[in-house]
Amino acid sequence: MSTREKLLVLLREHTGDFVSGAALTEILGVSRAAVSKHVAALKQQGYAITASSGKGYMFRDTPDLLLPDEIRHGLATRVFGQGIIDYHEMIGSTNDRAKELAAQGSAEGSLVVSEDQNRGRGRKGRTWFSTASHGICISMILRPSMNPSEASRITLMTAVALAETFRDITGLEVTIKWPNDILIRGRKLSGILTEMSMEMDRVDYVVVGVGVNVNNPADHFPAEVRDIATSLAVETGHAVSRVDLLRQFLARFESCYALVEGQGFSQIMKRWKALSDIIGRTVAVDLIGSRIQGRVEDVDETGVLVLRDGDGQVHRVISGDVLLQDL
Ligand code: BTN
């Protein structure tokens, strides 16, 4: 832990009480000037800390930001979020930045977090909308020991981790819409963009980008998605702590990942199917330039939708937009 992190832990333990400069210099083993410099840096980040000559420093409040120290505070993971957390107030796309870091050799578990994005990307070249400090825009670096053909498992597993986290936090019914949208009451709350770099038959790295609408008011969504998007605050009627949510998600994500790497994929697939209502439904899938209609027989372990059309012909759909026809 860095001196600044240790200082934060110490001050936070005594929230609402002064801790003397002398005590801090002794415990941290640094000069008074260094303590004052670290406090100034924390205040600059938005921490509410009162400094009083003679009394010392009093920690009052944490900023509502996804700062690395906040994420790490009480984070129950071994890997994800324990190394690099590359934090930004604004960035083009966290996925682009994570790919840069991964290409430079950043370790598994490294995160890129931003309060906002101005070139946030969705699947199929779409745009992901975000507004400053209302949601979560995060990308995680993974270095899985799997064959590239199995990499879609990571997206399915991320959807399970997200949906279960939202369900636990809100107590509401959360569903996964194939292939990887997370919905509440049929409206999109969260999306996943997975990108991979591979060499021959092995994965070099996977970047999993996750966008979550957390405290976005309904009227903040752009007109084109207003009827199909939602946020946790809209659904629950109250603000949700982004940092708590992110910590819970990271812990669940890490445990799902351990399952996938250790015990194969059947458990995660079972959980995915329990969260998705697509199997057995009659759907239309829009592909580029065509549309298939039929009954969903299965979603296989690579995430492929297995669809039987009216003529009994079976189609295996890798990617497309699904419309439920039997509502
Ligand atoms: C989708 O539903 O189409 C996927 C949306 C993914 C959005 C996230 S936000 C963080 C990360 N950075 C990006 O540019 N996109 C993903």
CSV table of C-alpha atoms and ligand atoms in Angstrom, one decimal:
chain,number,residue,atom,x,y,z
A,1,MET,CA,0.0,0.0,0.0
A,2,SER,CA,1.3,3.5,-0.8
A,3,THR,CA,1.7,6.1,1.8
A,4,ARG,CA,-1.3,8.0,0.5
A,5,GLU,CA,-3.4,4.8,0.7
A,6,LYS,CA,-2.3,4.2,4.2
A,7,LEU,CA,-3.0,7.8,5.2
A,8,LEU,CA,-6.5,7.4,3.7
A,9,VAL,CA,-7.2,4.2,5.7
A,10,LEU,CA,-6.0,5.9,8.9
A,11,LEU,CA,-8.1,9.0,8.4
A,12,ARG,CA,-11.1,7.0,7.3
A,13,GLU,CA,-10.9,4.8,10.5
A,14,HIS,CA,-11.4,8.0,12.5
A,15,THR,CA,-14.1,9.6,10.4
A,16,GLY,CA,-15.5,12.7,12.2
A,17,ASP,CA,-12.5,12.9,14.6
A,18,PHE,CA,-9.3,14.8,14.3
A,19,VAL,CA,-6.0,12.8,14.0
A,20,SER,CA,-3.0,14.8,14.9
A,21,GLY,CA,-0.2,15.5,12.4
A,22,ALA,CA,2.3,14.1,14.9
A,23,ALA,CA,0.5,10.8,15.1
A,24,LEU,CA,0.3,10.5,11.3
A,25,THR,CA,4.0,11.3,10.8
A,26,GLU,CA,4.9,8.7,13.4
A,27,ILE,CA,2.6,5.9,12.1
A,28,LEU,CA,3.4,6.6,8.4
A,29,GLY,CA,7.1,7.3,9.0
A,30,VAL,CA,7.1,10.4,6.8
A,31,SER,CA,7.6,14.1,7.5
A,32,ARG,CA,4.8,16.6,8.3
A,33,ALA,CA,5.3,18.2,5.0
A,34,ALA,CA,4.7,14.9,3.2
A,35,VAL,CA,1.5,14.3,5.2
A,36,SER,CA,0.2,17.8,4.3
A,37,LYS,CA,1.1,17.2,0.6
A,38,HIS,CA,-0.8,13.8,0.6
A,39,VAL,CA,-3.8,15.4,2.3
A,40,ALA,CA,-3.8,18.2,-0.3
A,41,ALA,CA,-3.7,15.6,-3.1
A,42,LEU,CA,-6.7,13.7,-1.5
A,43,LYS,CA,-8.6,17.0,-1.2
A,44,GLN,CA,-7.9,17.7,-4.8
A,45,GLN,CA,-9.5,14.4,-5.7
A,46,GLY,CA,-12.7,15.4,-3.8
A,47,TYR,CA,-12.2,13.8,-0.4
A,48,ALA,CA,-13.7,16.1,2.3
A,49,ILE,CA,-10.9,16.5,4.9
A,50,THR,CA,-10.7,19.3,7.4
A,51,ALA,CA,-7.2,20.5,8.3
A,52,SER,CA,-6.8,22.5,11.6
A,53,SER,CA,-3.5,23.7,13.0
A,54,GLY,CA,-3.1,22.3,16.4
A,55,LYS,CA,-5.8,19.6,16.0
A,56,GLY,CA,-4.6,17.8,12.8
A,57,TYR,CA,-6.8,16.3,10.1
A,58,MET,CA,-10.4,15.1,10.1
A,59,PHE,CA,-11.9,12.9,7.4
A,60,ARG,CA,-15.5,13.8,6.7
A,61,ASP,CA,-16.6,12.3,3.5
A,62,THR,CA,-15.7,10.4,0.3
A,63,PRO,CA,-16.4,11.8,-3.1
A,64,ASP,CA,-19.0,10.1,-5.3
A,65,LEU,CA,-16.3,9.0,-7.7
A,66,LEU,CA,-14.9,5.7,-8.8
A,67,LEU,CA,-11.4,6.5,-7.5
A,68,PRO,CA,-8.9,3.7,-7.3
A,69,ASP,CA,-8.6,4.0,-3.5
A,70,GLU,CA,-12.3,3.9,-3.1
A,71,ILE,CA,-12.7,0.8,-5.3
A,72,ARG,CA,-9.9,-1.0,-3.5
A,73,HIS,CA,-11.3,-0.2,0.0
A,74,GLY,CA,-12.9,-3.4,1.1
A,75,LEU,CA,-12.7,-5.0,-2.3
A,76,ALA,CA,-13.0,-8.8,-1.8
A,77,THR,CA,-11.0,-10.0,-4.8
A,78,ARG,CA,-7.5,-11.5,-5.2
A,79,VAL,CA,-6.8,-10.2,-8.7
A,80,PHE,CA,-9.3,-7.9,-10.3
A,81,GLY,CA,-8.8,-4.3,-9.1
A,82,GLN,CA,-5.8,-5.3,-6.9
A,83,GLY,CA,-3.2,-4.2,-9.5
A,84,ILE,CA,-3.4,-1.3,-11.9
A,85,ILE,CA,-6.6,0.8,-11.8
A,86,ASP,CA,-6.2,3.3,-14.6
A,87,TYR,CA,-8.6,6.1,-13.6
A,88,HIS,CA,-10.0,8.9,-15.9
A,89,GLU,CA,-12.5,11.6,-15.5
A,90,MET,CA,-13.1,11.5,-19.2
A,91,ILE,CA,-11.7,9.2,-21.9
A,92,GLY,CA,-12.6,8.2,-25.5
A,93,SER,CA,-13.3,4.6,-24.7
A,94,THR,CA,-12.1,2.5,-21.7
A,95,ASN,CA,-11.9,-0.5,-24.0
A,96,ASP,CA,-9.4,1.3,-26.3
A,97,ARG,CA,-7.3,2.3,-23.4
A,98,ALA,CA,-7.4,-1.2,-21.9
A,99,LYS,CA,-6.3,-2.7,-25.2
A,100,GLU,CA,-3.3,-0.3,-25.2
A,101,LEU,CA,-2.4,-1.3,-21.7
A,102,ALA,CA,-2.8,-5.0,-22.5
A,103,ALA,CA,-0.6,-4.7,-25.6
A,104,GLN,CA,2.0,-3.1,-23.4
A,105,GLY,CA,1.9,-6.2,-21.1
A,106,SER,CA,-0.5,-5.1,-18.3
A,107,ALA,CA,-1.4,-8.0,-16.1
A,108,GLU,CA,-4.7,-9.9,-15.8
A,109,GLY,CA,-7.0,-8.0,-13.4
A,110,SER,CA,-5.9,-4.5,-14.5
A,111,LEU,CA,-8.8,-2.1,-14.8
A,112,VAL,CA,-9.5,1.0,-16.8
A,113,VAL,CA,-12.3,3.1,-15.2
A,114,SER,CA,-13.7,6.4,-16.4
A,115,GLU,CA,-16.4,8.7,-15.0
A,116,ASP,CA,-17.4,9.4,-18.6
A,117,GLN,CA,-16.5,8.5,-22.2
A,118,ASN,CA,-16.9,10.6,-25.3
A,119,ARG,CA,-16.4,7.8,-27.8
A,120,GLY,CA,-17.9,4.9,-25.9
A,121,ARG,CA,-18.5,1.9,-28.1
A,122,GLY,CA,-21.2,-0.7,-28.1
A,123,ARG,CA,-21.5,-3.9,-30.1
A,124,LYS,CA,-21.8,-3.8,-33.9
A,125,GLY,CA,-20.3,-0.3,-34.1
A,126,ARG,CA,-23.0,1.3,-32.0
A,127,THR,CA,-22.4,4.1,-29.6
A,128,TRP,CA,-22.6,3.7,-25.8
A,129,PHE,CA,-24.1,6.8,-24.2
A,130,SER,CA,-22.9,7.9,-20.7
A,131,THR,CA,-23.1,11.0,-18.6
A,132,ALA,CA,-20.5,12.1,-16.2
A,133,SER,CA,-20.4,10.2,-12.9
A,134,HIS,CA,-23.9,8.6,-13.3
A,135,GLY,CA,-22.9,5.2,-14.5
A,136,ILE,CA,-20.0,2.8,-14.6
A,137,CYS,CA,-17.7,2.6,-17.6
A,138,ILE,CA,-15.0,0.0,-17.0
A,139,SER,CA,-12.8,-2.3,-18.9
A,140,MET,CA,-11.0,-5.3,-17.5
A,141,ILE,CA,-7.9,-7.1,-18.8
A,142,LEU,CA,-8.0,-10.9,-18.8
A,143,ARG,CA,-5.3,-13.4,-19.9
A,144,PRO,CA,-7.3,-16.6,-20.0
A,145,SER,CA,-5.7,-19.9,-20.7
A,146,MET,CA,-8.3,-20.9,-23.3
A,147,ASN,CA,-8.6,-21.5,-27.0
A,148,PRO,CA,-9.8,-18.5,-28.9
A,149,SER,CA,-12.9,-20.5,-30.0
A,150,GLU,CA,-14.0,-20.6,-26.3
A,151,ALA,CA,-13.6,-16.8,-25.7
A,152,SER,CA,-17.3,-16.1,-26.0
A,153,ARG,CA,-17.6,-17.9,-22.7
A,154,ILE,CA,-16.1,-14.8,-21.1
A,155,THR,CA,-19.0,-12.6,-22.3
A,156,LEU,CA,-21.6,-15.1,-21.2
A,157,MET,CA,-20.0,-15.3,-17.8
A,158,THR,CA,-19.8,-11.5,-17.5
A,159,ALA,CA,-23.5,-11.3,-18.2
A,160,VAL,CA,-24.2,-13.8,-15.4
A,161,ALA,CA,-22.0,-11.9,-13.0
A,162,LEU,CA,-23.7,-8.6,-13.8
A,163,ALA,CA,-27.2,-9.9,-13.7
A,164,GLU,CA,-26.7,-11.7,-10.4
A,165,THR,CA,-25.1,-8.6,-8.9
A,166,PHE,CA,-28.0,-6.3,-10.0
A,167,ARG,CA,-30.5,-8.9,-8.7
A,168,ASP,CA,-28.8,-9.0,-5.3
A,169,ILE,CA,-28.5,-5.3,-5.0
A,170,THR,CA,-32.1,-4.4,-6.1
A,171,GLY,CA,-34.1,-7.5,-5.3
A,172,LEU,CA,-35.7,-7.0,-8.7
A,173,GLU,CA,-36.0,-9.5,-11.5
A,174,VAL,CA,-33.1,-9.1,-13.9
A,175,THR,CA,-32.9,-10.9,-17.3
A,176,ILE,CA,-30.2,-11.5,-19.9
A,177,LYS,CA,-31.3,-10.8,-23.4
A,178,TRP,CA,-29.3,-12.8,-25.9
A,179,PRO,CA,-26.5,-12.4,-26.6
A,180,ASN,CA,-25.4,-10.1,-23.7
A,181,ASP,CA,-27.7,-7.3,-22.8
A,182,ILE,CA,-28.9,-7.0,-19.2
A,183,LEU,CA,-32.5,-5.9,-18.7
A,184,ILE,CA,-34.9,-4.9,-16.0
A,185,ARG,CA,-38.6,-4.7,-17.0
A,186,GLY,CA,-37.5,-5.3,-20.6
A,187,ARG,CA,-35.3,-2.2,-20.6
A,188,LYS,CA,-31.5,-2.2,-21.0
A,189,LEU,CA,-29.5,-1.5,-17.9
A,190,SER,CA,-26.1,-2.7,-19.0
A,191,GLY,CA,-24.1,-3.9,-21.9
A,192,ILE,CA,-20.9,-5.8,-22.5
A,193,LEU,CA,-18.3,-5.3,-25.3
A,194,THR,CA,-15.6,-8.1,-25.4
A,195,GLU,CA,-12.6,-7.7,-27.5
A,196,MET,CA,-9.8,-10.2,-28.0
A,197,SER,CA,-6.3,-10.4,-29.3
A,198,MET,CA,-5.0,-13.8,-30.2
A,199,GLU,CA,-2.0,-15.6,-31.6
A,200,MET,CA,-2.5,-18.8,-33.6
A,201,ASP,CA,-4.4,-21.1,-31.2
A,202,ARG,CA,-4.0,-19.1,-28.0
A,203,VAL,CA,-5.6,-16.0,-26.5
A,204,ASP,CA,-3.1,-13.2,-25.8
A,205,TYR,CA,-5.6,-11.0,-24.0
A,206,VAL,CA,-9.3,-10.3,-23.7
A,207,VAL,CA,-10.7,-6.9,-22.8
A,208,VAL,CA,-14.1,-7.0,-21.3
A,209,GLY,CA,-15.8,-3.6,-21.3
A,210,VAL,CA,-18.9,-3.1,-19.2
A,211,GLY,CA,-21.3,-0.1,-19.2
A,212,VAL,CA,-23.9,0.2,-16.5
A,213,ASN,CA,-26.6,2.9,-16.1
A,214,VAL,CA,-26.6,3.4,-12.4
A,215,ASN,CA,-27.9,6.8,-11.3
A,216,ASN,CA,-29.0,8.2,-14.7
A,217,PRO,CA,-32.3,10.0,-14.5
A,218,ALA,CA,-34.8,8.9,-17.2
A,219,ASP,CA,-34.6,12.2,-19.0
A,220,HIS,CA,-30.8,12.0,-19.3
A,221,PHE,CA,-31.0,9.3,-21.9
A,222,PRO,CA,-30.8,10.5,-25.5
A,223,ALA,CA,-34.2,10.4,-27.4
A,224,GLU,CA,-33.2,7.4,-29.5
A,225,VAL,CA,-32.8,5.1,-26.5
A,226,ARG,CA,-35.1,6.7,-24.0
A,227,ASP,CA,-37.8,4.1,-24.5
A,228,ILE,CA,-35.5,1.1,-24.3
A,229,ALA,CA,-33.0,2.1,-21.7
A,230,THR,CA,-33.2,2.3,-17.9
A,231,SER,CA,-31.0,2.8,-14.9
A,232,LEU,CA,-30.8,1.2,-11.4
A,233,ALA,CA,-32.0,4.5,-9.9
A,234,VAL,CA,-35.0,4.7,-12.2
A,235,GLU,CA,-35.9,1.1,-11.3
A,236,THR,CA,-35.4,1.2,-7.6
A,237,GLY,CA,-36.4,4.8,-7.0
A,238,HIS,CA,-33.2,5.7,-5.1
A,239,ALA,CA,-29.6,6.4,-5.8
A,240,VAL,CA,-27.2,3.4,-5.8
A,241,SER,CA,-23.6,3.6,-4.7
A,242,ARG,CA,-21.5,3.0,-7.8
A,243,VAL,CA,-18.5,2.1,-5.9
A,244,ASP,CA,-20.3,-0.6,-3.8
A,245,LEU,CA,-21.9,-1.9,-7.0
A,246,LEU,CA,-18.6,-2.1,-8.8
A,247,ARG,CA,-16.9,-3.9,-5.8
A,248,GLN,CA,-19.7,-6.5,-5.7
A,249,PHE,CA,-19.6,-7.0,-9.4
A,250,LEU,CA,-15.8,-7.5,-9.4
A,251,ALA,CA,-16.0,-10.1,-6.6
A,252,ARG,CA,-18.7,-12.0,-8.4
A,253,PHE,CA,-16.9,-11.7,-11.8
A,254,GLU,CA,-13.7,-13.1,-10.3
A,255,SER,CA,-15.6,-16.1,-8.8
A,256,CYS,CA,-17.3,-16.8,-12.1
A,257,TYR,CA,-14.0,-16.6,-13.9
A,258,ALA,CA,-12.4,-19.0,-11.4
A,259,LEU,CA,-15.3,-21.5,-12.1
A,260,VAL,CA,-14.8,-21.2,-15.9
A,261,GLU,CA,-11.0,-21.7,-15.7
A,262,GLY,CA,-11.2,-24.4,-13.0
A,263,GLN,CA,-14.3,-26.5,-13.7
A,264,GLY,CA,-15.4,-25.9,-17.2
A,265,PHE,CA,-18.4,-24.0,-18.3
A,266,SER,CA,-21.6,-26.0,-17.5
A,267,GLN,CA,-22.3,-24.3,-14.2
A,268,ILE,CA,-22.1,-20.8,-15.7
A,269,MET,CA,-24.2,-21.9,-18.6
A,270,LYS,CA,-26.9,-23.2,-16.2
A,271,ARG,CA,-26.9,-19.9,-14.4
A,272,TRP,CA,-27.0,-18.0,-17.8
A,273,LYS,CA,-30.1,-20.1,-18.9
A,274,ALA,CA,-31.8,-19.4,-15.6
A,275,LEU,CA,-31.4,-15.7,-16.1
A,276,SER,CA,-32.4,-15.7,-19.8
A,277,ASP,CA,-36.0,-16.3,-20.9
A,278,ILE,CA,-35.2,-17.0,-24.5
A,279,ILE,CA,-35.2,-20.8,-24.7
A,280,GLY,CA,-38.5,-22.1,-26.0
A,281,ARG,CA,-39.5,-18.6,-27.2
A,282,THR,CA,-40.6,-17.7,-30.7
A,283,VAL,CA,-38.2,-15.0,-32.0
A,284,ALA,CA,-37.2,-13.2,-35.1
A,285,VAL,CA,-33.5,-12.5,-35.5
A,286,ASP,CA,-32.4,-9.7,-37.8
A,287,LEU,CA,-29.2,-10.5,-39.5
A,288,ILE,CA,-27.4,-8.3,-42.0
A,289,GLY,CA,-29.8,-8.1,-44.9
A,290,SER,CA,-32.2,-11.0,-43.8
A,291,ARG,CA,-34.5,-12.1,-41.0
A,292,ILE,CA,-34.9,-15.7,-39.6
A,293,GLN,CA,-38.0,-16.6,-37.5
A,294,GLY,CA,-38.4,-19.6,-35.4
A,295,ARG,CA,-38.4,-21.3,-32.0
A,296,VAL,CA,-35.2,-21.1,-29.8
A,297,GLU,CA,-34.2,-24.7,-29.0
A,298,ASP,CA,-31.0,-23.9,-27.1
A,299,VAL,CA,-28.1,-21.5,-26.5
A,300,ASP,CA,-25.0,-23.6,-26.7
A,301,GLU,CA,-21.8,-23.2,-24.7
A,302,THR,CA,-20.3,-20.9,-27.3
A,303,GLY,CA,-23.3,-18.6,-27.0
A,304,VAL,CA,-24.7,-19.6,-30.4
A,305,LEU,CA,-28.5,-19.4,-30.6
A,306,VAL,CA,-30.0,-22.6,-32.0
A,307,LEU,CA,-33.2,-21.8,-33.8
A,308,ARG,CA,-35.7,-24.1,-35.6
A,309,ASP,CA,-37.7,-22.4,-38.2
A,310,GLY,CA,-41.3,-23.2,-39.4
A,311,ASP,CA,-39.9,-25.7,-42.0
A,312,GLY,CA,-38.1,-27.6,-39.3
A,313,GLN,CA,-34.7,-26.3,-40.5
A,314,VAL,CA,-32.1,-25.6,-37.7
A,315,HIS,CA,-30.2,-22.4,-37.8
A,316,ARG,CA,-27.1,-21.6,-35.7
A,317,VAL,CA,-27.0,-17.8,-35.1
A,318,ILE,CA,-23.8,-16.3,-33.8
A,319,SER,CA,-24.8,-12.7,-33.7
A,320,GLY,CA,-27.9,-10.7,-34.4
A,321,ASP,CA,-30.7,-8.6,-32.9
A,322,VAL,CA,-33.5,-10.7,-31.4
A,323,LEU,CA,-37.2,-9.7,-31.3
A,324,LEU,CA,-39.5,-11.7,-29.1
A,325,GLN,CA,-42.6,-12.6,-31.1
A,326,ASP,CA,-44.7,-14.4,-28.5
A,327,LEU,CA,-45.1,-11.6,-26.0
B,1,BTN,C1,-23.4,-2.9,-26.0
B,1,BTN,O1,-24.4,-3.1,-25.3
B,1,BTN,O2,-23.6,-2.7,-27.2
B,1,BTN,C2,-22.1,-2.9,-25.3
B,1,BTN,C3,-21.9,-1.6,-24.5
B,1,BTN,C4,-20.5,-1.6,-23.8
B,1,BTN,C5,-20.2,-0.3,-23.2
B,1,BTN,C6,-18.9,-0.3,-22.4
B,1,BTN,S1,-18.7,1.1,-21.5
B,1,BTN,C7,-17.1,0.6,-21.1
B,1,BTN,C8,-16.5,0.0,-22.3
B,1,BTN,N1,-15.9,1.0,-23.1
B,1,BTN,C9,-16.5,1.1,-24.3
B,1,BTN,O3,-16.2,1.9,-25.2
B,1,BTN,N2,-17.5,0.3,-24.4
B,1,BTN,C10,-17.6,-0.5,-23.2
